[in-house]
PDB file of C-alpha atoms in Angstrom:
ATOM      1  CA  UNK A   1     -37.506  86.160  73.261  1.00 69.00           C
ATOM      2  CA  UNK A   2     -35.595  88.931  71.540  1.00 79.00           C
ATOM      3  CA  UNK A   3     -32.465  90.392  72.863  1.00 86.00           C
ATOM      4  CA  UNK A   4     -34.145  93.554  73.713  1.00 87.00           C
ATOM      5  CA  UNK A   5     -36.566  92.098  75.968  1.00 84.00           C
ATOM      6  CA  UNK A   6     -34.162  89.652  77.609  1.00 86.00           C
ATOM      7  CA  UNK A   7     -31.999  92.746  78.609  1.00 89.00           C
ATOM      8  CA  UNK A   8     -34.697  94.777  79.821  1.00 87.00           C
ATOM      9  CA  UNK A   9     -35.916  91.716  82.039  1.00 85.00           C
ATOM     10  CA  UNK A  10     -32.212  91.168  83.167  1.00 88.00           C
ATOM     11  CA  UNK A  11     -32.172  94.714  84.493  1.00 88.00           C
ATOM     12  CA  UNK A  12     -35.558  94.532  85.885  1.00 85.00           C
ATOM     13  CA  UNK A  13     -34.620  91.348  88.030  1.00 84.00           C
ATOM     14  CA  UNK A  14     -31.265  92.631  88.877  1.00 88.00           C
ATOM     15  CA  UNK A  15     -32.665  95.528  90.605  1.00 84.00           C
ATOM     16  CA  UNK A  16     -33.486  93.699  93.810  1.00 81.00           C
ATOM     17  CA  UNK A  17     -29.842  92.440  93.761  1.00 87.00           C
ATOM     18  CA  UNK A  18     -28.557  95.972  93.373  1.00 87.00           C
ATOM     19  CA  UNK A  19     -30.616  97.366  96.395  1.00 83.00           C
ATOM     20  CA  UNK A  20     -28.924  94.558  98.274  1.00 85.00           C
ATOM     21  CA  UNK A  21     -25.519  95.124  97.097  1.00 89.00           C
ATOM     22  CA  UNK A  22     -25.887  98.687  97.913  1.00 86.00           C
ATOM     23  CA  UNK A  23     -26.863  97.905 101.566  1.00 82.00           C
ATOM     24  CA  UNK A  24     -23.831  95.592 101.667  1.00 86.00           C
ATOM     25  CA  UNK A  25     -21.576  97.834 100.016  1.00 87.00           C
ATOM     26  CA  UNK A  26     -22.181 100.429 102.395  1.00 82.00           C
ATOM     27  CA  UNK A  27     -20.719  98.787 105.113  1.00 81.00           C
ATOM     28  CA  UNK A  28     -17.388  99.504 105.610  1.00 80.00           C
ATOM     29  CA  UNK A  29     -16.489  96.262 107.300  1.00 82.00           C
ATOM     30  CA  UNK A  30     -17.352  93.804 104.227  1.00 85.00           C
ATOM     31  CA  UNK A  31     -14.112  92.937 102.619  1.00 88.00           C
ATOM     32  CA  UNK A  32     -13.290  92.620  98.995  1.00 91.00           C
ATOM     33  CA  UNK A  33     -13.646  89.054  98.746  1.00 91.00           C
ATOM     34  CA  UNK A  34     -17.066  88.842 100.434  1.00 90.00           C
ATOM     35  CA  UNK A  35     -18.045  91.027  97.988  1.00 92.00           C
ATOM     36  CA  UNK A  36     -17.119  88.893  95.062  1.00 93.00           C
ATOM     37  CA  UNK A  37     -18.774  86.181  97.072  1.00 93.00           C
ATOM     38  CA  UNK A  38     -21.962  88.358  96.552  1.00 93.00           C
ATOM     39  CA  UNK A  39     -21.561  89.171  93.171  1.00 94.00           C
ATOM     40  CA  UNK A  40     -21.111  85.542  92.258  1.00 95.00           C
ATOM     41  CA  UNK A  41     -24.033  84.446  94.429  1.00 94.00           C
ATOM     42  CA  UNK A  42     -26.476  86.825  92.931  1.00 94.00           C
ATOM     43  CA  UNK A  43     -25.402  86.242  89.275  1.00 95.00           C
ATOM     44  CA  UNK A  44     -25.337  82.669  89.624  1.00 96.00           C
ATOM     45  CA  UNK A  45     -29.058  82.189  91.271  1.00 94.00           C
ATOM     46  CA  UNK A  46     -30.395  84.586  88.990  1.00 94.00           C
ATOM     47  CA  UNK A  47     -29.026  82.491  85.821  1.00 95.00           C
ATOM     48  CA  UNK A  48     -30.090  79.088  87.916  1.00 94.00           C
ATOM     49  CA  UNK A  49     -33.622  80.196  88.873  1.00 91.00           C
ATOM     50  CA  UNK A  50     -34.314  81.608  85.391  1.00 90.00           C
ATOM     51  CA  UNK A  51     -33.213  78.471  83.747  1.00 90.00           C
ATOM     52  CA  UNK A  52     -35.359  76.231  85.877  1.00 88.00           C
ATOM     53  CA  UNK A  53     -38.282  78.369  85.719  1.00 82.00           C
ATOM     54  CA  UNK A  54     -37.951  77.881  82.349  1.00 81.00           C
ATOM     55  CA  UNK A  55     -37.414  74.216  82.238  1.00 79.00           C
ATOM     56  CA  UNK A  56     -40.236  73.447  84.570  1.00 76.00           C
ATOM     57  CA  UNK A  57     -42.686  76.312  83.902  1.00 67.00           C
ATOM     58  CA  UNK A  58     -45.050  74.441  82.075  1.00 56.00           C
ATOM     59  CA  UNK A  59     -45.651  72.275  85.363  1.00 61.00           C
ATOM     60  CA  UNK A  60     -45.812  74.950  87.903  1.00 59.00           C
ATOM     61  CA  UNK A  61     -47.357  78.087  86.167  1.00 52.00           C
ATOM     62  CA  UNK A  62     -50.450  77.977  87.637  1.00 56.00           C
ATOM     63  CA  UNK A  63     -49.501  76.898  91.212  1.00 57.00           C
ATOM     64  CA  UNK A  64     -46.462  79.008  92.212  1.00 54.00           C
ATOM     65  CA  UNK A  65     -46.646  82.542  91.055  1.00 55.00           C
ATOM     66  CA  UNK A  66     -47.214  84.627  94.402  1.00 54.00           C
ATOM     67  CA  UNK A  67     -45.658  82.229  96.788  1.00 61.00           C
ATOM     68  CA  UNK A  68     -42.087  82.592  95.719  1.00 64.00           C
ATOM     69  CA  UNK A  69     -41.873  86.552  96.303  1.00 64.00           C
ATOM     70  CA  UNK A  70     -43.427  86.282  99.607  1.00 71.00           C
ATOM     71  CA  UNK A  71     -40.926  83.764 100.747  1.00 69.00           C
ATOM     72  CA  UNK A  72     -37.985  85.921  99.453  1.00 68.00           C
ATOM     73  CA  UNK A  73     -39.478  88.877 101.022  1.00 72.00           C
ATOM     74  CA  UNK A  74     -39.751  87.129 104.182  1.00 76.00           C
ATOM     75  CA  UNK A  75     -36.038  86.156 103.838  1.00 72.00           C
ATOM     76  CA  UNK A  76     -34.711  89.539 103.002  1.00 72.00           C
ATOM     77  CA  UNK A  77     -36.906  91.263 105.679  1.00 76.00           C
ATOM     78  CA  UNK A  78     -35.254  89.105 108.415  1.00 77.00           C
ATOM     79  CA  UNK A  79     -31.824  90.021 107.559  1.00 73.00           C
ATOM     80  CA  UNK A  80     -33.123  93.597 107.109  1.00 72.00           C
ATOM     81  CA  UNK A  81     -34.194  93.482 110.515  1.00 78.00           C
ATOM     82  CA  UNK A  82     -31.022  91.909 111.854  1.00 71.00           C
ATOM     83  CA  UNK A  83     -29.033  94.405 110.006  1.00 66.00           C
ATOM     84  CA  UNK A  84     -30.964  97.408 111.524  1.00 71.00           C
ATOM     85  CA  UNK A  85     -30.591  95.667 114.903  1.00 70.00           C
ATOM     86  CA  UNK A  86     -26.885  95.346 114.489  1.00 64.00           C
ATOM     87  CA  UNK A  87     -26.718  99.269 114.274  1.00 65.00           C
ATOM     88  CA  UNK A  88     -27.836  99.490 117.788  1.00 65.00           C
ATOM     89  CA  UNK A  89     -24.818  97.788 118.933  1.00 63.00           C
ATOM     90  CA  UNK A  90     -21.989 100.163 119.073  1.00 49.00           C
ATOM     91  CA  UNK A  91     -19.105  97.850 119.541  1.00 49.00           C
ATOM     92  CA  UNK A  92     -17.419  96.251 116.529  1.00 52.00           C
ATOM     93  CA  UNK A  93     -18.051  92.763 116.019  1.00 50.00           C
ATOM     94  CA  UNK A  94     -16.255  89.880 114.326  1.00 43.00           C
ATOM     95  CA  UNK A  95     -19.277  87.782 113.758  1.00 44.00           C
ATOM     96  CA  UNK A  96     -21.173  90.316 111.762  1.00 67.00           C
ATOM     97  CA  UNK A  97     -24.173  89.216 109.862  1.00 66.00           C
ATOM     98  CA  UNK A  98     -23.094  89.962 106.544  1.00 68.00           C
ATOM     99  CA  UNK A  99     -19.705  88.361 107.186  1.00 71.00           C
ATOM    100  CA  UNK A 100     -21.228  85.045 108.079  1.00 77.00           C
ATOM    101  CA  UNK A 101     -20.327  81.946 105.763  1.00 82.00           C
ATOM    102  CA  UNK A 102     -23.920  81.282 104.298  1.00 84.00           C
ATOM    103  CA  UNK A 103     -25.142  84.861 104.138  1.00 85.00           C
ATOM    104  CA  UNK A 104     -24.262  85.352 100.174  1.00 88.00           C
ATOM    105  CA  UNK A 105     -26.112  82.093  99.338  1.00 89.00           C
ATOM    106  CA  UNK A 106     -29.202  83.118 101.351  1.00 86.00           C
ATOM    107  CA  UNK A 107     -29.333  86.481 100.027  1.00 85.00           C
ATOM    108  CA  UNK A 108     -28.570  85.069  96.589  1.00 88.00           C
ATOM    109  CA  UNK A 109     -31.425  82.895  96.728  1.00 87.00           C
ATOM    110  CA  UNK A 110     -33.918  85.428  98.486  1.00 83.00           C
ATOM    111  CA  UNK A 111     -33.250  88.114  95.414  1.00 82.00           C
ATOM    112  CA  UNK A 112     -33.508  85.501  92.704  1.00 85.00           C
ATOM    113  CA  UNK A 113     -36.808  84.004  93.420  1.00 80.00           C
ATOM    114  CA  UNK A 114     -38.575  86.547  91.258  1.00 77.00           C
ATOM    115  CA  UNK A 115     -36.320  85.004  88.412  1.00 82.00           C
ATOM    116  CA  UNK A 116     -37.839  81.867  88.891  1.00 79.00           C
ATOM    117  CA  UNK A 117     -41.432  83.203  88.615  1.00 73.00           C
ATOM    118  CA  UNK A 118     -39.978  85.293  85.257  1.00 76.00           C
ATOM    119  CA  UNK A 119     -38.645  82.060  84.036  1.00 76.00           C
ATOM    120  CA  UNK A 120     -41.676  80.265  84.569  1.00 70.00           C
ATOM    121  CA  UNK A 121     -44.011  82.811  82.637  1.00 66.00           C
ATOM    122  CA  UNK A 122     -41.481  83.987  80.013  1.00 66.00           C
ATOM    123  CA  UNK A 123     -38.774  81.544  79.346  1.00 60.00           C
ATOM    124  CA  UNK A 124     -40.658  78.168  79.155  1.00 55.00           C
ATOM    125  CA  UNK A 125     -42.158  79.296  75.725  1.00 59.00           C
ATOM    126  CA  UNK A 126     -38.550  78.729  74.209  1.00 58.00           C
ATOM    127  CA  UNK A 127     -38.582  75.264  72.783  1.00 59.00           C
ATOM    128  CA  UNK A 128     -34.864  75.070  72.345  1.00 67.00           C
ATOM    129  CA  UNK A 129     -33.119  74.140  75.826  1.00 73.00           C
ATOM    130  CA  UNK A 130     -29.902  75.759  74.093  1.00 78.00           C
ATOM    131  CA  UNK A 131     -31.746  78.890  73.912  1.00 81.00           C
ATOM    132  CA  UNK A 132     -33.088  78.776  77.703  1.00 82.00           C
ATOM    133  CA  UNK A 133     -29.397  78.489  78.661  1.00 87.00           C
ATOM    134  CA  UNK A 134     -28.412  81.274  76.813  1.00 89.00           C
ATOM    135  CA  UNK A 135     -31.043  83.468  78.062  1.00 89.00           C
ATOM    136  CA  UNK A 136     -30.413  82.203  81.491  1.00 91.00           C
ATOM    137  CA  UNK A 137     -26.809  83.007  81.004  1.00 94.00           C
ATOM    138  CA  UNK A 138     -27.715  86.474  80.058  1.00 94.00           C
ATOM    139  CA  UNK A 139     -29.766  87.234  82.968  1.00 93.00           C
ATOM    140  CA  UNK A 140     -27.215  86.163  85.213  1.00 94.00           C
ATOM    141  CA  UNK A 141     -24.254  88.080  83.482  1.00 96.00           C
ATOM    142  CA  UNK A 142     -26.472  91.349  83.734  1.00 95.00           C
ATOM    143  CA  UNK A 143     -27.150  90.870  87.398  1.00 94.00           C
ATOM    144  CA  UNK A 144     -23.642  90.184  87.724  1.00 95.00           C
ATOM    145  CA  UNK A 145     -22.570  93.355  85.943  1.00 96.00           C
ATOM    146  CA  UNK A 146     -25.266  95.409  87.725  1.00 93.00           C
ATOM    147  CA  UNK A 147     -23.994  94.490  91.400  1.00 93.00           C
ATOM    148  CA  UNK A 148     -20.471  94.942  90.417  1.00 94.00           C
ATOM    149  CA  UNK A 149     -21.139  98.612  89.530  1.00 94.00           C
ATOM    150  CA  UNK A 150     -23.366  98.857  92.836  1.00 91.00           C
ATOM    151  CA  UNK A 151     -20.326  97.566  94.589  1.00 91.00           C
ATOM    152  CA  UNK A 152     -18.274 100.302  93.075  1.00 91.00           C
ATOM    153  CA  UNK A 153     -20.785 103.153  93.648  1.00 90.00           C
ATOM    154  CA  UNK A 154     -20.483 102.233  97.445  1.00 87.00           C
ATOM    155  CA  UNK A 155     -16.847 103.306  97.380  1.00 85.00           C
ATOM    156  CA  UNK A 156     -17.809 106.828  96.735  1.00 85.00           C
ATOM    157  CA  UNK A 157     -21.234 106.637  99.026  1.00 82.00           C
ATOM    158  CA  UNK A 158     -19.145 105.369 101.947  1.00 78.00           C
ATOM    159  CA  UNK A 159     -17.039 108.896 101.847  1.00 80.00           C
ATOM    160  CA  UNK A 160     -20.109 110.596 103.420  1.00 79.00           C
ATOM    161  CA  UNK A 161     -19.770 110.775 107.173  1.00 75.00           C
ATOM    162  CA  UNK A 162     -23.324 110.032 107.883  1.00 73.00           C
ATOM    163  CA  UNK A 163     -23.489 106.923 105.646  1.00 69.00           C
ATOM    164  CA  UNK A 164     -20.692 105.270 107.131  1.00 65.00           C
ATOM    165  CA  UNK A 165     -21.886 106.070 110.637  1.00 71.00           C
ATOM    166  CA  UNK A 166     -25.303 104.750 110.046  1.00 72.00           C
ATOM    167  CA  UNK A 167     -24.371 101.917 107.185  1.00 67.00           C
ATOM    168  CA  UNK A 168     -26.470  98.959 109.445  1.00 68.00           C
ATOM    169  CA  UNK A 169     -29.231 101.211 109.784  1.00 75.00           C
ATOM    170  CA  UNK A 170     -29.567 102.359 106.162  1.00 73.00           C
ATOM    171  CA  UNK A 171     -28.656  98.620 104.831  1.00 71.00           C
ATOM    172  CA  UNK A 172     -31.528  97.552 107.109  1.00 74.00           C
ATOM    173  CA  UNK A 173     -33.993  99.742 106.010  1.00 80.00           C
ATOM    174  CA  UNK A 174     -33.433  99.054 102.515  1.00 76.00           C
ATOM    175  CA  UNK A 175     -34.038  95.396 102.786  1.00 74.00           C
ATOM    176  CA  UNK A 176     -36.989  95.925 104.616  1.00 81.00           C
ATOM    177  CA  UNK A 177     -38.035  98.228 102.045  1.00 82.00           C
ATOM    178  CA  UNK A 178     -37.402  95.546  99.226  1.00 75.00           C
ATOM    179  CA  UNK A 179     -38.904  92.746 101.510  1.00 76.00           C
ATOM    180  CA  UNK A 180     -42.254  94.933 101.809  1.00 82.00           C
ATOM    181  CA  UNK A 181     -42.223  95.353  98.008  1.00 77.00           C
ATOM    182  CA  UNK A 182     -41.484  91.663  97.128  1.00 71.00           C
ATOM    183  CA  UNK A 183     -44.468  90.720  99.720  1.00 74.00           C
ATOM    184  CA  UNK A 184     -47.047  93.057  98.980  1.00 77.00           C
ATOM    185  CA  UNK A 185     -46.567  94.464  95.339  1.00 70.00           C
TER     186      UNK A 185
END
């Protein structure tokens, strides 16, 4: 796989993470340190899953093609429904869903499952393990950069009063749409 194809695959894989990043970034209560955790988790799990997919692809390619997307879609859908439900709670909560400890890891895994599938089908053909590692690092870095850009964009989007008032609703709807896409398409 040449560099051009790798960059295109990296951008395509990062789109799910970007959608989740935008829904998180729209929430004004999510602090910078939480955003950094999300960015790192998204990039790391894209790297890890792409690499694991490449290493173990020849064993599992025929058996696990649709199942990871369904599982990831269900996990993102549950988080989306919970965020949408939080939008109905008028009071400020300290235990907000996006601020809970394990949420960056859960969402990082959920948006990276498709990288595992792509690694199964595309990267396992790379005969050299070092090449697989470099490809996976490139995928992780692309995701990291795109998600960082998404959080910067949210600074400007949040200036719209409508967006900040309904951030949980909008974020929940975005996650539910991504879940439906992952499960059915």
